Short mmCIF file of C-alpha atoms and ligand atoms in Angstrom, two decimals:
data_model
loop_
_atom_site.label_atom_id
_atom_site.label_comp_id
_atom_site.label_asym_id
_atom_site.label_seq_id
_atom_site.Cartn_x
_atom_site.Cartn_y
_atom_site.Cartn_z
CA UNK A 119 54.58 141.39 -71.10
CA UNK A 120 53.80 138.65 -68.48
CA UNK A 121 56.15 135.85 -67.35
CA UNK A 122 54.76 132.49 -67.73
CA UNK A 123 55.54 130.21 -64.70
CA UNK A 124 54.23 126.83 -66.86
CA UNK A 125 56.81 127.83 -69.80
CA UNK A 126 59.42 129.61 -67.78
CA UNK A 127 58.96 132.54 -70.46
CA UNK A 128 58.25 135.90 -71.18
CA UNK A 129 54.98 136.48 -73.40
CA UNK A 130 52.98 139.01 -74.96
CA UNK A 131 49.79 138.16 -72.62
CA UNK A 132 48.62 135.20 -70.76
CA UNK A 133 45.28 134.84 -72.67
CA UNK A 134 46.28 131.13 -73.50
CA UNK A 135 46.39 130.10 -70.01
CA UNK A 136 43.09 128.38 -68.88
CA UNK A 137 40.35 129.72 -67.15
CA UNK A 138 40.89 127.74 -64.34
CA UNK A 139 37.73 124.91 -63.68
CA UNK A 140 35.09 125.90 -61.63
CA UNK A 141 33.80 124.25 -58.79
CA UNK A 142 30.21 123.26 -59.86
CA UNK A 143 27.79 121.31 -56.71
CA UNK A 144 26.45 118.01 -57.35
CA UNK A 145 22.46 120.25 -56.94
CA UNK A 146 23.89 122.36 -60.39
CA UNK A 147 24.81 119.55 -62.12
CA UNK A 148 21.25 117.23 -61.27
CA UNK A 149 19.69 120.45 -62.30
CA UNK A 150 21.13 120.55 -65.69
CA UNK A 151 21.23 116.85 -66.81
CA UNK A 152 17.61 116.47 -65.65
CA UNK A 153 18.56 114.46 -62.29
CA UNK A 154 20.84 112.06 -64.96
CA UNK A 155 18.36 111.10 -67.17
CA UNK A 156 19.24 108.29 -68.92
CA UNK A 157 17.25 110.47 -71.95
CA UNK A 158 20.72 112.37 -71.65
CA UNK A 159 23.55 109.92 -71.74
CA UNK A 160 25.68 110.76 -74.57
CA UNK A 161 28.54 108.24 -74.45
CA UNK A 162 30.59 106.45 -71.35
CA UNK A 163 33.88 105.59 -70.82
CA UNK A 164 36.19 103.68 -67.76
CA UNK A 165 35.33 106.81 -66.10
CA UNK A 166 31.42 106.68 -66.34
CA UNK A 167 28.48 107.43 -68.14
CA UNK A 168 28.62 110.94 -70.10
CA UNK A 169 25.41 113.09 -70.23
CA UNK A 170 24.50 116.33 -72.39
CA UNK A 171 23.18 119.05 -69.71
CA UNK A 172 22.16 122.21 -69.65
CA UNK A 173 23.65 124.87 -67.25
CA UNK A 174 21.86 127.92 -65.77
CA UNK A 175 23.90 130.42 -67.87
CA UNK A 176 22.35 128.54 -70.83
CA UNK A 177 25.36 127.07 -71.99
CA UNK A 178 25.58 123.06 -73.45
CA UNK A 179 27.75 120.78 -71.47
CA UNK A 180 28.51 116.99 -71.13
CA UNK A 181 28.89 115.68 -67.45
CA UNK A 182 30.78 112.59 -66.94
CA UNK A 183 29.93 111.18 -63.65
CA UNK A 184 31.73 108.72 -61.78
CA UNK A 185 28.83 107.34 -58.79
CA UNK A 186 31.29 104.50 -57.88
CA UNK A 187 34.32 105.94 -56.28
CA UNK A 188 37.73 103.37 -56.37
CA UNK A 189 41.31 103.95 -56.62
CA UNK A 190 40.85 104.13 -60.23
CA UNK A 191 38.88 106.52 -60.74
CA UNK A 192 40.45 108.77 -58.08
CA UNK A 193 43.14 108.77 -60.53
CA UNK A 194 41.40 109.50 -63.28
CA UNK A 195 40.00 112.49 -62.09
CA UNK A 196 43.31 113.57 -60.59
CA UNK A 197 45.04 113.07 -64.64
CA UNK A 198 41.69 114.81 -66.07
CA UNK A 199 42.30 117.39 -63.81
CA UNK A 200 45.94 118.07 -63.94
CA UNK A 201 45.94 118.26 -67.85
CA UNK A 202 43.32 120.82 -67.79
CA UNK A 203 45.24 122.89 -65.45
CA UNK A 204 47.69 122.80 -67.07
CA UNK A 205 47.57 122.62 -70.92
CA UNK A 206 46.92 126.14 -72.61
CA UNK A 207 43.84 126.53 -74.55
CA UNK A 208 44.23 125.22 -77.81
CA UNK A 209 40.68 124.68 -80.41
CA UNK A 210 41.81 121.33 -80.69
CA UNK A 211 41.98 120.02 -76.90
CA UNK A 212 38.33 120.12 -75.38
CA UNK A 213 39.14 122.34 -72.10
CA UNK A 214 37.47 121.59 -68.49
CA UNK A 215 34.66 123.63 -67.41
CA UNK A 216 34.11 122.46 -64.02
CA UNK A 217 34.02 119.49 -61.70
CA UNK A 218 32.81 118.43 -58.41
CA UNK A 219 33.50 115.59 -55.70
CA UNK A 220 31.28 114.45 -53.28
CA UNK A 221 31.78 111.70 -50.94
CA UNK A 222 30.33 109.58 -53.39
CA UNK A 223 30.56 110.94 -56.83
CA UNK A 224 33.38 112.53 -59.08
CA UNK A 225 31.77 114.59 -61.55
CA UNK A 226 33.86 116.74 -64.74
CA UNK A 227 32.00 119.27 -66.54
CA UNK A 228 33.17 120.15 -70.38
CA UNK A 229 31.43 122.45 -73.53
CA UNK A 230 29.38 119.69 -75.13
CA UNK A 231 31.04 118.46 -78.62
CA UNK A 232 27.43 118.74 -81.02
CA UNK A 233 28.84 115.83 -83.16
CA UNK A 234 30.03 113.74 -80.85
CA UNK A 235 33.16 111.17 -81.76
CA UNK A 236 34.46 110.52 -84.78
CA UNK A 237 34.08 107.00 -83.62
CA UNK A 238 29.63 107.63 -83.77
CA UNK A 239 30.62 109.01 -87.02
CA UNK A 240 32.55 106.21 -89.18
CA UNK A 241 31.58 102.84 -90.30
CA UNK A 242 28.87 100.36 -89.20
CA UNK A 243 28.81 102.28 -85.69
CA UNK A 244 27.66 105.51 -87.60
CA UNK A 245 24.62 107.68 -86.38
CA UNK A 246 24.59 109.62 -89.24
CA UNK A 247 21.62 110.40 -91.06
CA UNK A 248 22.90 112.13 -93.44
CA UNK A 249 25.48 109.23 -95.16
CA UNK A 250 29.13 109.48 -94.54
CA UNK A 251 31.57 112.25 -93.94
CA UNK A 252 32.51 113.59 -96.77
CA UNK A 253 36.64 113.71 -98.23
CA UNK A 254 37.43 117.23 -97.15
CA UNK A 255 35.56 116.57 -94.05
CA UNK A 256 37.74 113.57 -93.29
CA UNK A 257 40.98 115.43 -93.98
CA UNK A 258 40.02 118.41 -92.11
CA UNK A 259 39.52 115.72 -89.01
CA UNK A 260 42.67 114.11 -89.47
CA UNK A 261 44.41 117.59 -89.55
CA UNK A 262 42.24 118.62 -86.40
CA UNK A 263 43.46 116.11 -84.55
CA UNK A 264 46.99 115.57 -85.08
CA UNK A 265 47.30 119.43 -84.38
CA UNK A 266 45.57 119.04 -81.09
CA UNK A 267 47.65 116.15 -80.18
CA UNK A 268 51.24 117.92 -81.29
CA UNK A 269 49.63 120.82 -78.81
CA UNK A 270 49.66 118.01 -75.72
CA UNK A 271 53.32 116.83 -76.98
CA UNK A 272 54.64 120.46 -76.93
CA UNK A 273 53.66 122.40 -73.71
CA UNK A 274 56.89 124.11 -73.11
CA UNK A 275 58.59 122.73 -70.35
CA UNK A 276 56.73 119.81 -70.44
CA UNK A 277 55.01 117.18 -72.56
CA UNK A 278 51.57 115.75 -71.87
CA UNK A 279 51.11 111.81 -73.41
CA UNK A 280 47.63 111.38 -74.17
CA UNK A 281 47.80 107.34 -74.12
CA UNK A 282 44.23 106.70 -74.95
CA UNK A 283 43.91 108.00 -78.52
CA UNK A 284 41.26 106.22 -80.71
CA UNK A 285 38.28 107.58 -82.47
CA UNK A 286 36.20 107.70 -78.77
CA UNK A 287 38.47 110.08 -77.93
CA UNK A 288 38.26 112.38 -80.83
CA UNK A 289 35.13 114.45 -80.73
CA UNK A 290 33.83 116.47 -83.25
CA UNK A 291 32.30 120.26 -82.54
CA UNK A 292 29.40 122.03 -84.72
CA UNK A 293 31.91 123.06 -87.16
CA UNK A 294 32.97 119.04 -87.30
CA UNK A 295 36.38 120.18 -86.30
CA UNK A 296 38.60 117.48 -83.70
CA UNK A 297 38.50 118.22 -80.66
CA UNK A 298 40.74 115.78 -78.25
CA UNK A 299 39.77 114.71 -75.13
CA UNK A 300 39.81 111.51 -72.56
CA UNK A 301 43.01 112.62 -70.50
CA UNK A 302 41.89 110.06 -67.69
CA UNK A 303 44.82 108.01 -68.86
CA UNK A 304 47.35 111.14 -69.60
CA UNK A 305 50.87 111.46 -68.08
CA UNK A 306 52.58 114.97 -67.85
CA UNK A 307 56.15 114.48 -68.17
CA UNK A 308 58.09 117.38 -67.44
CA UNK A 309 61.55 119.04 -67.88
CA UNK A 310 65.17 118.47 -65.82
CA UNK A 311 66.78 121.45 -65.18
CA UNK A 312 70.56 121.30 -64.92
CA UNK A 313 70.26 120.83 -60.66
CA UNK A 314 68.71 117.59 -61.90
CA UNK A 315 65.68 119.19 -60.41
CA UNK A 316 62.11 118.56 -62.32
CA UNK A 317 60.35 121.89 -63.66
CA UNK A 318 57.11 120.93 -63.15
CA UNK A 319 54.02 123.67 -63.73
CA UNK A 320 53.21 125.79 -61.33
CA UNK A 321 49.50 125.19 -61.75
CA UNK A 322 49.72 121.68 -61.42
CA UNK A 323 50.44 122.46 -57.34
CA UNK A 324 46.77 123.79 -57.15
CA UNK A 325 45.27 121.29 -58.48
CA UNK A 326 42.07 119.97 -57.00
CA UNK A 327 42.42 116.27 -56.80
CA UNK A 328 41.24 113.47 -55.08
CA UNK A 329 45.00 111.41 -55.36
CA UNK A 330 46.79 111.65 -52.51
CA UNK A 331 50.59 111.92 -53.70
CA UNK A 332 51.36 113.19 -57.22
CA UNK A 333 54.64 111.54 -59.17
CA UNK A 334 56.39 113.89 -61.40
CA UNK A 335 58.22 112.21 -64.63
CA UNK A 336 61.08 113.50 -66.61
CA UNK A 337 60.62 113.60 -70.20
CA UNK A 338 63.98 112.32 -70.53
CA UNK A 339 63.46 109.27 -68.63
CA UNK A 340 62.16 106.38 -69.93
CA UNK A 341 59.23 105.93 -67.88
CA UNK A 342 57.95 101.85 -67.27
CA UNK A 343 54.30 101.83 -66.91
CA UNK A 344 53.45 98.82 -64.76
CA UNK A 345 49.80 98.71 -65.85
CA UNK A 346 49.21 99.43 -69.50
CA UNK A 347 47.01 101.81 -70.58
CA UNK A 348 44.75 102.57 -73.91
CA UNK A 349 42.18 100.49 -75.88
CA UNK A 350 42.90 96.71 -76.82
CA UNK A 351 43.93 97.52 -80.42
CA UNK A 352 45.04 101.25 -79.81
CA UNK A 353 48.50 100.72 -78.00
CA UNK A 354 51.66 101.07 -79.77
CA UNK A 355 52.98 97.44 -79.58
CA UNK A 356 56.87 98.25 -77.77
CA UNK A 357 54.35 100.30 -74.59
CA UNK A 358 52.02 96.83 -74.81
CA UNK A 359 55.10 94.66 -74.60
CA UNK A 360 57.49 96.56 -72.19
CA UNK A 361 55.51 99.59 -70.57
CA UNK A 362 58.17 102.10 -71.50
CA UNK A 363 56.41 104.96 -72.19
CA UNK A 364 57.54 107.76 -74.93
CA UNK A 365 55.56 110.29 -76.71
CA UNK A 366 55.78 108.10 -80.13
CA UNK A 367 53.55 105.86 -78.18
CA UNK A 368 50.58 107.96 -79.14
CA UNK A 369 51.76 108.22 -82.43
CA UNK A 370 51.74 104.60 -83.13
CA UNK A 371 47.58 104.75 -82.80
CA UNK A 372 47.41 107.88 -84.33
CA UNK A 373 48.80 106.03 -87.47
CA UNK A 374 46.62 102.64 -87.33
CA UNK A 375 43.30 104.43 -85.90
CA UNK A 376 42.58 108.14 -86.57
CA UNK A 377 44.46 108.67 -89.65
CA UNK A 378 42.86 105.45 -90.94
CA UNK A 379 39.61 106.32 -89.55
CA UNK A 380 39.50 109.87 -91.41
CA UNK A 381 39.44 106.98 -93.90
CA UNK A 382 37.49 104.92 -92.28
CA UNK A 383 38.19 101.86 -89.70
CA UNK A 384 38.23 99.40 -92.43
CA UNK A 385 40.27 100.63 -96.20
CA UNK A 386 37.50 98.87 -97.99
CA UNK A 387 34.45 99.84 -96.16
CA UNK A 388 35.37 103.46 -96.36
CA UNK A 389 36.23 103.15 -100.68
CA UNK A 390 32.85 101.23 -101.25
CA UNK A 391 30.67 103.77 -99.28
CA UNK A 392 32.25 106.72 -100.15
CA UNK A 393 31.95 105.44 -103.99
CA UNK A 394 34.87 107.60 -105.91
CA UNK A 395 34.27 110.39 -103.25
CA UNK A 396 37.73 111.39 -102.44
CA UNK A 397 40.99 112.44 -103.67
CA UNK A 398 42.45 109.28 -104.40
CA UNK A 399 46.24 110.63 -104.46
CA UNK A 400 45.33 112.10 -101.24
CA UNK A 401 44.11 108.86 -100.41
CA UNK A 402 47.07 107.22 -101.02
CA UNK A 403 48.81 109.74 -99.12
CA UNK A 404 47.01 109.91 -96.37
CA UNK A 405 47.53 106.03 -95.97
CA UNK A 406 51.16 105.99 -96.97
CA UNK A 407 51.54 107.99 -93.68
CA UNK A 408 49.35 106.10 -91.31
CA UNK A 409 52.42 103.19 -92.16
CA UNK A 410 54.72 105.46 -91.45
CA UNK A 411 53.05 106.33 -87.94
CA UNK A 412 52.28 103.20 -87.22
CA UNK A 413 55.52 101.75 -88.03
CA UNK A 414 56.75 98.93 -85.36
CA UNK A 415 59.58 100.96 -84.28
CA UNK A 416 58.76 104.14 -82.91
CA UNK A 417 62.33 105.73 -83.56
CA UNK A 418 60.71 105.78 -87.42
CA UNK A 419 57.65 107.25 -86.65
CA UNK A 420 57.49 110.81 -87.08
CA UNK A 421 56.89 113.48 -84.12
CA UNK A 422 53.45 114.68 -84.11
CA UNK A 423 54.61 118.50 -85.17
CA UNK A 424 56.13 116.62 -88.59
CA UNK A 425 52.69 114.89 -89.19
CA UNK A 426 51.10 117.90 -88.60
CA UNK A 427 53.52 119.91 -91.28
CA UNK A 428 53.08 116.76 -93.82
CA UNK A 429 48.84 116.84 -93.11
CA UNK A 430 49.00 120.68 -93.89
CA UNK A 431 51.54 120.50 -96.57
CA UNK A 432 48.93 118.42 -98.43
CA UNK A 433 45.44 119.79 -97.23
CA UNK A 434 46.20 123.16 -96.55
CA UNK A 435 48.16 123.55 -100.02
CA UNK A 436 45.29 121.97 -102.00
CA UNK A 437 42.68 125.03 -100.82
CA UNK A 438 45.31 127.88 -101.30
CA UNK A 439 46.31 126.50 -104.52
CA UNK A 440 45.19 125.50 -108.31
CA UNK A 441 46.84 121.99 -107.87
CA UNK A 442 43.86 119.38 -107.77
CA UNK A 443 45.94 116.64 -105.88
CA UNK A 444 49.40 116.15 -105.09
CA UNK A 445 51.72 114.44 -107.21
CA UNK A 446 55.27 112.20 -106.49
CA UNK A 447 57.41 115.14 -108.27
CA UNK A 448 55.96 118.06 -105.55
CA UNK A 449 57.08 115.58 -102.89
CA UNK A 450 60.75 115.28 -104.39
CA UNK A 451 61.10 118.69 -104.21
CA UNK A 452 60.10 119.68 -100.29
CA UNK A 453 60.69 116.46 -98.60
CA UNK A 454 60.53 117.26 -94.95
CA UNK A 455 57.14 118.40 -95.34
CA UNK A 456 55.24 116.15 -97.89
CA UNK A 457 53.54 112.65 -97.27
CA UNK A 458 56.42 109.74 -97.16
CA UNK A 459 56.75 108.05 -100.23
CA UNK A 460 55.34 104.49 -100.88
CA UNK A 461 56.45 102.07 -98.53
CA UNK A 462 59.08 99.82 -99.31
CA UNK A 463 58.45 96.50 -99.07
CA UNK A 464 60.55 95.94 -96.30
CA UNK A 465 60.02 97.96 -93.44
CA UNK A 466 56.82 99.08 -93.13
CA UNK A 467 54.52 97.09 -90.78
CA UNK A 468 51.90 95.26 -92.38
N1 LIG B 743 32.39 116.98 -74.65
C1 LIG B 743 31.69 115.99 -75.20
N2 LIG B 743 30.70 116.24 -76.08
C2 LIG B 743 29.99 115.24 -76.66
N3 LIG B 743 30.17 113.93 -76.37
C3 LIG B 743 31.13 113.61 -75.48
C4 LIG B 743 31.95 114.61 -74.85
N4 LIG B 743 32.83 114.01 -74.02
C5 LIG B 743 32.59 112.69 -74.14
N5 LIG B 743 31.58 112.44 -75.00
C6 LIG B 743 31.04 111.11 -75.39
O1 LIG B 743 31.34 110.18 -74.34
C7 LIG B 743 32.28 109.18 -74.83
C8 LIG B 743 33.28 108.83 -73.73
O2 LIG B 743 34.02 109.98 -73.41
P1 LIG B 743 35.51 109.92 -72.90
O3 LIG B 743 36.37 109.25 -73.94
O4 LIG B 743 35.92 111.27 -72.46
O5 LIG B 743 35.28 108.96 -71.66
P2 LIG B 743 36.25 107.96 -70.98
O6 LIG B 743 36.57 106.82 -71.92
O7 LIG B 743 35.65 107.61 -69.66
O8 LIG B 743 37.48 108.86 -70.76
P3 LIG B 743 38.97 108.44 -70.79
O9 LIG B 743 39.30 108.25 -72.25
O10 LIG B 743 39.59 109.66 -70.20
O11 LIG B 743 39.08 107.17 -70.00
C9 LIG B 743 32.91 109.79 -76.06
O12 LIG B 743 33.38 108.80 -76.96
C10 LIG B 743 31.74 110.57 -76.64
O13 LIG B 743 30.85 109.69 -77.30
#
């Protein structure tokens, strides 16, 4: 029995808790991505370019380097790194392997994801060679993903907003499960106690960052971002208009981006190329609750745990059992768990 000084609690072991980063030098890191070859680069983000490596254990990695060092991307690398201290491993979150800081780099070190994003993975954008992912594929993504962001939302004493959730940010491992990752715009909000006194994690004190002070936020304060966040098309419109930042901010995208790119980024696109390949009451479903998430006020929008129990009421159920597809009358009868029902017309955001 250990005590747990991130979830104030007693548990069986602490197996969850990360291995913490290692501290990798810049000589390791040339050495693996072939000096940076640009033969390497995978992806880039605001933080830099990405490249696949190779370390000397043998193991596959992704670097993403930052060579231009500003206030920015201090922070980033100070939010990358306090999430990976201090979220428990989950096979949904992509976990930190190592980093290191020079005086004129910023370097992070994670497992590399063999399928990249979803985003190199849907529509026009698609690298695939071998046509588009299939239905059960796509569901399988969806579920993947809203379970690894319900992990972030639920970390014990405190929550952990991702705030830059689009299909970039969604990568896909050999088994093309979701794997989340991009914290560079993440906020930790943490617990009051009844002093009035944050609970903040323990491990978050020893974390190696480059930012000089670190802010801790109560998740029951509304906390006013006064520089927005996310992707131009990914931000849930009340955090866009007023910077107050809750966890159904993340949801919002969730419901207008990865749930409608596990069907693709545009409805018709995905129906023409998949041809008839998918369940179309699952279909149906599946949209019926992207509304829902995305739904213009966020007090309707479910929690991520409830679109996690709706996603595996309706994917999980369909392997385990000799339904084909769900119908309106299995719904009725376990509501709290089963897709929302069709919109009315009022209501739901366009
Ligand atoms: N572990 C990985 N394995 C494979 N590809 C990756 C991995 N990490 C990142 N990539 C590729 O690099 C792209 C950018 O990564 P990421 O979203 O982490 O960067 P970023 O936008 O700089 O980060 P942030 O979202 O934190 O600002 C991804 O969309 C993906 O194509």
């Amino acid at each position: 029995m250990v005590f747990n000084l991130r979830t104030f609690s007693f548990t069986e072991s602490d197996e969850d808790d990360p291995t913490p980063p290692k501290s990798f030098s810049l000589k390791e890191l040339r050495v693996a991505t072939h000096d940076f070859s640009h033969r390497n680069v995978v992806g880039g983000g605001d933080f830099g370019m990405v490249y696949r490596g190779h370390l000397a254990d043998g193991s596959q990695v992704v670097v993403k380097r930052a060579f231009i060092i500003d206030q920015e991307r201090e922070e980033n690398f100070g939010r990358e790194m306090q999430v990976a201290r201090s979220v428990s491993t989950h096979p949904n979150v992509v976990s930190l392997r190592g980093f290191c800081r020079t005086k004129r780099e910023l370097l992070l070190v994670y497992p590399l994801m063999i399928h990249n994003s979803l985003a190199s993975n849907l529509g026009a954008q698609s690298e695939r060679p071998t046509g588009p992912l299939d239905w059960t594929t796509r569901t399988r993504i969806a579920l993947g993903a809203a379970t690894g962001l319900a992990h972030l939302h639920d970390q014990g004493n405190f929550r952990i907003m991702h705030r830059h959730i689009c299909p970039h940010s969604i990568l896909l491992n050999s088994q093309f499960e979701a794997v989340i990752t991009g914290f560079c715009s993440s906020v930790i909000m943490h617990k009051r106690n009844v002093q009035g006194r944050t609970i903040k994690s323990q491990v978050e004190d020893s974390v190696v960052s480059g930012s000089s002070s670190q802010t801790y936020h109560c998740y029951d304060d509304v906390y006013v971002d006064n520089h927005i966040h996310g992707v131009n098309g990914f931000i849930a419109p009340e955090y866009r208009n007023t910077g107050k930042c809750t966890l159904k901010n993340d949801v919002s995208p969730t419901g207008e981006r990865f749930l409608g790119s596990s069907l693709d980024r545009r409805l018709g696109t995905f129906f023409r190329r998949c041809s008839g390949n998918y369940v179309e009451k699952e279909a149906e479903g599946l949209v019926r609750l992207a509304l829902l998430c995305a739904h213009e006020n966020p007090s309707v929008r479910p929690e991520m745990s409830e679109v996690v129990r709706m996603l595996e009421s309706q994917f999980l159920q369909r392997d385990t059992s000799s339904r084909s597809s769900w119908s309106q009358s299995e719904c009725d009868s376990t509501p709290y768990y089963s897709f929302p029902p069709s919109p009315s017309p009022m209501g739901i955001a366009p």
